[in-house]
mmCIF file with all atom_site columns, C-alpha atoms in Angstrom:
data_model
loop_
_atom_site.group_PDB
_atom_site.id
_atom_site.type_symbol
_atom_site.label_atom_id
_atom_site.label_alt_id
_atom_site.label_comp_id
_atom_site.label_asym_id
_atom_site.label_entity_id
_atom_site.label_seq_id
_atom_site.pdbx_PDB_ins_code
_atom_site.Cartn_x
_atom_site.Cartn_y
_atom_site.Cartn_z
_atom_site.occupancy
_atom_site.B_iso_or_equiv
_atom_site.pdbx_formal_charge
_atom_site.auth_seq_id
_atom_site.auth_comp_id
_atom_site.auth_asym_id
_atom_site.auth_atom_id
_atom_site.pdbx_PDB_model_num
ATOM 1  C CA . MET A 1 1  ? -3.089  -14.365 20.970 1.00 0.00 ? 20  MET A CA 1
ATOM 2  C CA . VAL A 1 2  ? -5.300  -11.925 19.067 1.00 0.00 ? 21  VAL A CA 1
ATOM 3  C CA . LYS A 1 3  ? -2.243  -9.953  17.980 1.00 0.00 ? 22  LYS A CA 1
ATOM 4  C CA . ASN A 1 4  ? -0.565  -13.032 16.530 1.00 0.00 ? 23  ASN A CA 1
ATOM 5  C CA . SER A 1 5  ? -3.642  -14.034 14.552 1.00 0.00 ? 24  SER A CA 1
ATOM 6  C CA . PHE A 1 6  ? -4.055  -10.540 13.135 1.00 0.00 ? 25  PHE A CA 1
ATOM 7  C CA . ILE A 1 7  ? -0.347  -10.341 12.297 1.00 0.00 ? 26  ILE A CA 1
ATOM 8  C CA . SER A 1 8  ? -0.570  -13.657 10.466 1.00 0.00 ? 27  SER A CA 1
ATOM 9  C CA . VAL A 1 9  ? -3.498  -12.375 8.409  1.00 0.00 ? 28  VAL A CA 1
ATOM 10 C CA . ILE A 1 10 ? -1.648  -9.175  7.542  1.00 0.00 ? 29  ILE A CA 1
ATOM 11 C CA . SER A 1 11 ? 1.587   -11.013 6.827  1.00 0.00 ? 30  SER A CA 1
ATOM 12 C CA . GLN A 1 12 ? -0.164  -13.271 4.358  1.00 0.00 ? 31  GLN A CA 1
ATOM 13 C CA . GLU A 1 13 ? -1.555  -10.246 2.542  1.00 0.00 ? 32  GLU A CA 1
ATOM 14 C CA . LYS A 1 14 ? 1.414   -7.882  2.897  1.00 0.00 ? 33  LYS A CA 1
ATOM 15 C CA . GLU A 1 15 ? 4.335   -10.315 3.215  1.00 0.00 ? 34  GLU A CA 1
ATOM 16 C CA . LYS A 1 16 ? 5.309   -9.170  6.738  1.00 0.00 ? 35  LYS A CA 1
ATOM 17 C CA . ASN A 1 17 ? 4.917   -5.452  6.085  1.00 0.00 ? 36  ASN A CA 1
ATOM 18 C CA . CYS A 1 18 ? 4.792   -4.203  9.697  1.00 0.00 ? 37  CYS A CA 1
ATOM 19 C CA . GLY A 1 19 ? 4.746   -0.599  8.505  1.00 0.00 ? 38  GLY A CA 1
ATOM 20 C CA . SER A 1 20 ? 1.356   -0.974  6.849  1.00 0.00 ? 39  SER A CA 1
ATOM 21 C CA . VAL A 1 21 ? -1.472  1.266   7.964  1.00 0.00 ? 40  VAL A CA 1
ATOM 22 C CA . GLU A 1 22 ? -3.504  -1.727  9.111  1.00 0.00 ? 41  GLU A CA 1
ATOM 23 C CA . PHE A 1 23 ? -0.726  -3.006  11.365 1.00 0.00 ? 42  PHE A CA 1
ATOM 24 C CA . GLN A 1 24 ? -0.093  0.446   12.850 1.00 0.00 ? 43  GLN A CA 1
ATOM 25 C CA . VAL A 1 25 ? -3.798  0.962   13.586 1.00 0.00 ? 44  VAL A CA 1
ATOM 26 C CA . PHE A 1 26 ? -3.940  -2.487  15.148 1.00 0.00 ? 45  PHE A CA 1
ATOM 27 C CA . SER A 1 27 ? -0.960  -1.805  17.420 1.00 0.00 ? 46  SER A CA 1
ATOM 28 C CA . PHE A 1 28 ? -2.389  1.592   18.428 1.00 0.00 ? 47  PHE A CA 1
ATOM 29 C CA . THR A 1 29 ? -5.708  -0.095  19.219 1.00 0.00 ? 48  THR A CA 1
ATOM 30 C CA . ASN A 1 30 ? -3.946  -2.576  21.519 1.00 0.00 ? 49  ASN A CA 1
ATOM 31 C CA . LYS A 1 31 ? -2.153  0.272   23.299 1.00 0.00 ? 50  LYS A CA 1
ATOM 32 C CA . ILE A 1 32 ? -5.435  2.164   23.661 1.00 0.00 ? 51  ILE A CA 1
ATOM 33 C CA . ARG A 1 33 ? -7.159  -0.843  25.210 1.00 0.00 ? 52  ARG A CA 1
ATOM 34 C CA . LYS A 1 34 ? -4.294  -1.364  27.677 1.00 0.00 ? 53  LYS A CA 1
ATOM 35 C CA . LEU A 1 35 ? -4.251  2.304   28.682 1.00 0.00 ? 54  LEU A CA 1
ATOM 36 C CA . THR A 1 36 ? -8.025  2.370   29.052 1.00 0.00 ? 55  THR A CA 1
ATOM 37 C CA . SER A 1 37 ? -7.963  -0.563  31.445 1.00 0.00 ? 56  SER A CA 1
ATOM 38 C CA . HIS A 1 38 ? -5.091  1.081   33.337 1.00 0.00 ? 57  HIS A CA 1
ATOM 39 C CA . LEU A 1 39 ? -7.016  4.342   33.646 1.00 0.00 ? 58  LEU A CA 1
ATOM 40 C CA . GLU A 1 40 ? -10.062 2.558   35.029 1.00 0.00 ? 59  GLU A CA 1
ATOM 41 C CA . LEU A 1 41 ? -7.932  1.644   38.056 1.00 0.00 ? 60  LEU A CA 1
ATOM 42 C CA . HIS A 1 42 ? -5.872  4.851   38.226 1.00 0.00 ? 61  HIS A CA 1
ATOM 43 C CA . LYS A 1 43 ? -8.276  7.684   37.465 1.00 0.00 ? 62  LYS A CA 1
ATOM 44 C CA . ARG A 1 44 ? -5.865  10.468  38.412 1.00 0.00 ? 63  ARG A CA 1
ATOM 45 C CA . ASP A 1 45 ? -2.951  9.353   36.226 1.00 0.00 ? 64  ASP A CA 1
ATOM 46 C CA . PHE A 1 46 ? -2.871  12.447  34.068 1.00 0.00 ? 65  PHE A CA 1
ATOM 47 C CA . LEU A 1 47 ? 0.295   11.579  32.145 1.00 0.00 ? 66  LEU A CA 1
ATOM 48 C CA . SER A 1 48 ? -1.282  8.348   30.951 1.00 0.00 ? 67  SER A CA 1
ATOM 49 C CA . GLN A 1 49 ? -4.376  10.323  29.950 1.00 0.00 ? 68  GLN A CA 1
ATOM 50 C CA . LYS A 1 50 ? -2.188  12.625  27.861 1.00 0.00 ? 69  LYS A CA 1
ATOM 51 C CA . GLY A 1 51 ? -0.483  9.633   26.232 1.00 0.00 ? 70  GLY A CA 1
ATOM 52 C CA . LEU A 1 52 ? -3.862  8.087   25.492 1.00 0.00 ? 71  LEU A CA 1
ATOM 53 C CA . ARG A 1 53 ? -5.045  11.265  23.770 1.00 0.00 ? 72  ARG A CA 1
ATOM 54 C CA . LYS A 1 54 ? -1.875  11.338  21.644 1.00 0.00 ? 73  LYS A CA 1
ATOM 55 C CA . ILE A 1 55 ? -2.307  7.721   20.562 1.00 0.00 ? 74  ILE A CA 1
ATOM 56 C CA . LEU A 1 56 ? -5.986  8.322   19.792 1.00 0.00 ? 75  LEU A CA 1
ATOM 57 C CA . GLY A 1 57 ? -5.026  11.242  17.580 1.00 0.00 ? 76  GLY A CA 1
ATOM 58 C CA . ARG A 1 58 ? -2.405  9.234   15.715 1.00 0.00 ? 77  ARG A CA 1
ATOM 59 C CA . ARG A 1 59 ? -4.827  6.384   15.141 1.00 0.00 ? 78  ARG A CA 1
ATOM 60 C CA . GLN A 1 60 ? -7.522  8.793   13.964 1.00 0.00 ? 79  GLN A CA 1
ATOM 61 C CA . ARG A 1 61 ? -5.142  10.409  11.455 1.00 0.00 ? 80  ARG A CA 1
ATOM 62 C CA . LEU A 1 62 ? -4.148  6.991   10.105 1.00 0.00 ? 81  LEU A CA 1
ATOM 63 C CA . LEU A 1 63 ? -7.801  5.961   9.796  1.00 0.00 ? 82  LEU A CA 1
ATOM 64 C CA . ASP A 1 64 ? -8.626  9.219   7.988  1.00 0.00 ? 83  ASP A CA 1
ATOM 65 C CA . TYR A 1 65 ? -5.755  8.592   5.584  1.00 0.00 ? 84  TYR A CA 1
ATOM 66 C CA . LEU A 1 66 ? -6.884  5.034   4.937  1.00 0.00 ? 85  LEU A CA 1
ATOM 67 C CA . SER A 1 67 ? -10.503 6.059   4.397  1.00 0.00 ? 86  SER A CA 1
ATOM 68 C CA . LYS A 1 68 ? -9.405  8.577   1.761  1.00 0.00 ? 87  LYS A CA 1
ATOM 69 C CA . LYS A 1 69 ? -7.032  6.191   -0.024 1.00 0.00 ? 88  LYS A CA 1
ATOM 70 C CA . ASN A 1 70 ? -8.945  2.916   0.080  1.00 0.00 ? 89  ASN A CA 1
ATOM 71 C CA . ARG A 1 71 ? -12.476 2.812   1.496  1.00 0.00 ? 90  ARG A CA 1
ATOM 72 C CA . VAL A 1 72 ? -12.765 -0.998  1.236  1.00 0.00 ? 91  VAL A CA 1
ATOM 73 C CA . ARG A 1 73 ? -9.648  -1.630  3.352  1.00 0.00 ? 92  ARG A CA 1
ATOM 74 C CA . TYR A 1 74 ? -10.884 0.977   5.856  1.00 0.00 ? 93  TYR A CA 1
ATOM 75 C CA . LYS A 1 75 ? -14.283 -0.697  6.251  1.00 0.00 ? 94  LYS A CA 1
ATOM 76 C CA . LYS A 1 76 ? -12.655 -4.107  6.613  1.00 0.00 ? 95  LYS A CA 1
ATOM 77 C CA . LEU A 1 77 ? -10.221 -2.850  9.269  1.00 0.00 ? 96  LEU A CA 1
ATOM 78 C CA . ILE A 1 78 ? -12.781 -1.100  11.450 1.00 0.00 ? 97  ILE A CA 1
ATOM 79 C CA . GLY A 1 79 ? -14.991 -4.162  11.185 1.00 0.00 ? 98  GLY A CA 1
ATOM 80 C CA . GLN A 1 80 ? -12.191 -6.445  12.384 1.00 0.00 ? 99  GLN A CA 1
ATOM 81 C CA . LEU A 1 81 ? -11.144 -4.194  15.244 1.00 0.00 ? 100 LEU A CA 1
ATOM 82 C CA . GLY A 1 82 ? -14.610 -3.118  16.343 1.00 0.00 ? 101 GLY A CA 1
ATOM 83 C CA . ILE A 1 83 ? -13.919 0.596   15.916 1.00 0.00 ? 102 ILE A CA 1
ATOM 84 C CA . ARG A 1 84 ? -16.704 3.037   15.221 1.00 0.00 ? 103 ARG A CA 1
ATOM 85 C CA . GLU A 1 85 ? -16.594 4.861   11.933 1.00 0.00 ? 104 GLU A CA 1
ATOM 86 C CA . SER A 1 86 ? -15.288 8.399   12.276 1.00 0.00 ? 105 SER A CA 1
ATOM 87 C CA . LYS A 1 87 ? -17.569 11.365  11.834 1.00 0.00 ? 106 LYS A CA 1
ATOM 88 C CA . THR A 1 88 ? -16.982 13.510  8.778  1.00 0.00 ? 107 THR A CA 1
ATOM 89 C CA . ARG A 1 89 ? -15.873 17.043  9.389  1.00 0.00 ? 108 ARG A CA 1
#
């Protein structure tokens, strides 16, 4: 339900551009939440842990890209998804 509402908001702005950074970050966030809940039950599932780290890295790179290109869209996205702002290196 949350995915459909977010997709409708993005589709209104981007005219169904599913390759947008916002949509990709949103889909990675959903995958991260699912894997996190899975790993709470299965603590020794090391392949899922590896997959989670890969997805976290991809999402972090996309968020870094977005923060460099358009700070307003970045702030809006992390506010909607409830993601903490990344630390500067």
